[in-house]
Amino acid sequence: MTYASRLIINHSKKLKHVSTLLRRDHAVAVRCYSNCTQPSLTGRQDIFKARLNYSTVEIISKCSAGNVSMPSGISTMSTKLSSTMAGPKLFKEFISSQMRSVRGFSSSSDLPPHQEIGMPSLSPTMTEGNIARWLKKEGDKVAPGEVLCEVETDKATVEMECMEEGFLAKIVKEEGAKEIQVGEVIAITVEEEEDIQKFKDYTPSSDAGPAAPEEKPAPSPPKEEKVEKPTTAPEAKSSKPSSAPSEDRIFASPLARKLAEDNSVPLSSIKGTGPEGRIVKADVEDFLASGGKETTAKPSKRTDSKVPDLDYVDIPHTQIRKVTASRLAFSKQTIPHYYLTVDTCVDKMMGLRSQLNLYQETSGGKRISVNDLVIKAAALALRKVPQCNSSWTDEYIRQFKNVNINVAVQTENGLYVPVVKDADKKGLSTIGEEVRFLAQKAKENSLKPEDYEGGTFTVSNLGGPFGIKQFCAVINPPQAAILAIGSAEKRVVPGTGPDQYNVASYMSVTLSCDHRVIDGAIGAEWLKAFKGYIETPESMLL
């Protein structure tokens, strides 16, 4: 009891700076105990309790090692913890493993208090990130809210802010480091400036920690040698007779054998495509259809001509390129696409746009683009046909009440889809301002998660900027549809009289639909509503 009391008193002296501890952001505690079984800490009192609870575990381990009596409360806690173990040795290993897993402020005698800053999760789908740029250097003083570095996530480049006051002692992951897992240490901060030099050659514990436990299975090889000797001999004996017939025997179905025999075709000249190389009827038919030539293309690759070396450059994948590739591949492989195309007359829409732009110029506003009108028409059509404003899940179809339109924006870094939220409730001028603002942020690679998350429908326009007449876009999961906008072109159309002809501008639009969510008739109904808004643009202003 005396020894335990002395330990508690000594530990309480270490908490004389508890006011400083309470000022730390709760995110520090979350990082410190991310590998523990304790719940996430959300308040200052929880941080203090967690520190005291962890100290109690240390005391229990020391007292249990020395067989020292403890107070009833502590002894009860020791009994509950040790009951889950197979003995005192495993209990000590459990305590030491928990101490090794803690990341945060160190009280080691050789190193001053410090904090290991890990790669944060800056988006719901982020599993790894790249360091785009460090805004702070080693030795710089940092304060809460100041930007430490720019992190390239799976969707955008996001600023990472410092959580508390201190000094940047060491940058573990240099500028340009790629594929850093979430939680992996990227920097070290200290409280005092004179402690910076002590971390010059510091290696994070997370890098060296996992290597030690893996060396424990080393003593097992002697046992494996004894087991291998008797087992290898019968395997060698049984493998010799089985390997000989497999080289000479040709496996073929009875029907394939009969067909080959009737046509005097040796089975050895036919390559089988059935299970385990088995020759089936279709292989024989293909051989006969090819005029008796062998179906394999391997011999044709052998040539004496020298192929000239190609000059090329390997461009590393960016995070946005990786995400775009994986999401679109997932979309085409799992979503049953079908496409509906309709031509819309845009003469009235272009006339209304000219009138509105004339008013905007006189009032000092920004011009309204065709894309702004298309977004507004698509949003109103979604409100009219809400089945297209949905997404598929394994249990149900989720139909959204908000109409949030993603707009595809091409940049040098890749394809971004910022979102215009509640587009059905906004005016054309507001939609145009938001699209220009978000497109500029996309080109500057400074979009935040709230700028591109939460979309329910996507619009992709390759007609206006590139003159593409018509194309089919790939659905952006988990959405159920995407609208592809082509360019407007003048066409000769029949007039009112028998020999009269008029010239009108038509724009082709293609709706890509997820057939699990949107039936063909529903997709056609949506296109009909969209075409109505485009050809009668005054109805969008009502």
Short mmCIF file of N, CA and C in Angstrom, two decimals, residues 22-23 60 126 169 236 328 338 345 348 358 376-377 385 391 398-399 408 418 444 461 484 498:
data_model
loop_
_atom_site.label_atom_id
_atom_site.label_comp_id
_atom_site.label_asym_id
_atom_site.label_seq_id
_atom_site.Cartn_x
_atom_site.Cartn_y
_atom_site.Cartn_z
N LEU A 22 -5.00 20.77 -20.31
CA LEU A 22 -6.42 21.03 -20.58
C LEU A 22 -6.62 21.98 -21.72
N ARG A 23 -5.61 22.77 -22.07
CA ARG A 23 -5.77 23.69 -23.18
C ARG A 23 -5.57 23.01 -24.52
N ILE A 60 -0.82 -0.17 -11.77
CA ILE A 60 -1.27 -1.54 -11.57
C ILE A 60 -0.20 -2.52 -12.04
N MET A 126 -11.00 9.22 -48.22
CA MET A 126 -9.54 9.32 -48.26
C MET A 126 -8.90 8.21 -47.44
N ALA A 169 9.56 20.77 -35.09
CA ALA A 169 10.89 20.24 -34.84
C ALA A 169 11.44 19.44 -36.02
N ALA A 236 7.07 -36.92 -53.58
CA ALA A 236 7.89 -37.11 -54.78
C ALA A 236 7.49 -38.39 -55.50
N LEU A 328 -14.77 5.67 -62.33
CA LEU A 328 -15.39 5.47 -63.63
C LEU A 328 -15.33 4.00 -64.06
N TYR A 338 -27.77 2.91 -69.94
CA TYR A 338 -28.44 3.03 -71.24
C TYR A 338 -28.55 4.51 -71.55
N CYS A 345 -34.48 22.50 -79.95
CA CYS A 345 -34.32 23.78 -80.64
C CYS A 345 -33.98 24.86 -79.62
N LYS A 348 -35.18 30.09 -79.21
CA LYS A 348 -35.83 30.92 -78.19
C LYS A 348 -34.93 31.11 -76.97
N LEU A 358 -28.11 41.66 -72.13
CA LEU A 358 -28.20 43.10 -72.35
C LEU A 358 -28.55 43.82 -71.05
N LYS A 376 -30.08 25.20 -65.03
CA LYS A 376 -31.39 25.57 -64.49
C LYS A 376 -32.49 24.68 -65.05
N ALA A 377 -32.46 24.42 -66.36
CA ALA A 377 -33.47 23.55 -66.97
C ALA A 377 -33.38 22.13 -66.43
N VAL A 385 -39.58 15.51 -62.44
CA VAL A 385 -39.48 14.03 -62.52
C VAL A 385 -38.47 13.59 -61.45
N SER A 391 -30.59 7.57 -56.20
CA SER A 391 -29.39 6.72 -56.25
C SER A 391 -29.76 5.32 -55.78
N ARG A 398 -32.82 5.50 -52.99
CA ARG A 398 -32.92 6.76 -52.22
C ARG A 398 -33.25 7.89 -53.18
N GLN A 399 -34.39 8.55 -52.94
CA GLN A 399 -34.82 9.67 -53.77
C GLN A 399 -34.59 10.97 -52.99
N ALA A 408 -19.22 19.25 -64.50
CA ALA A 408 -17.89 18.74 -64.86
C ALA A 408 -17.00 19.88 -65.31
N PRO A 418 -17.43 20.11 -59.22
CA PRO A 418 -18.00 20.91 -58.13
C PRO A 418 -19.52 20.94 -58.22
N GLU A 444 -7.46 26.11 -59.77
CA GLU A 444 -6.40 26.43 -58.81
C GLU A 444 -6.13 25.27 -57.86
N ASN A 461 -20.69 19.33 -70.25
CA ASN A 461 -20.87 20.10 -71.48
C ASN A 461 -19.57 20.11 -72.27
N ALA A 484 -25.23 14.76 -70.97
CA ALA A 484 -24.14 15.17 -71.85
C ALA A 484 -24.68 16.20 -72.85
N PRO A 498 -46.06 24.40 -97.84
CA PRO A 498 -45.56 23.17 -98.49
C PRO A 498 -44.16 23.32 -99.06
#
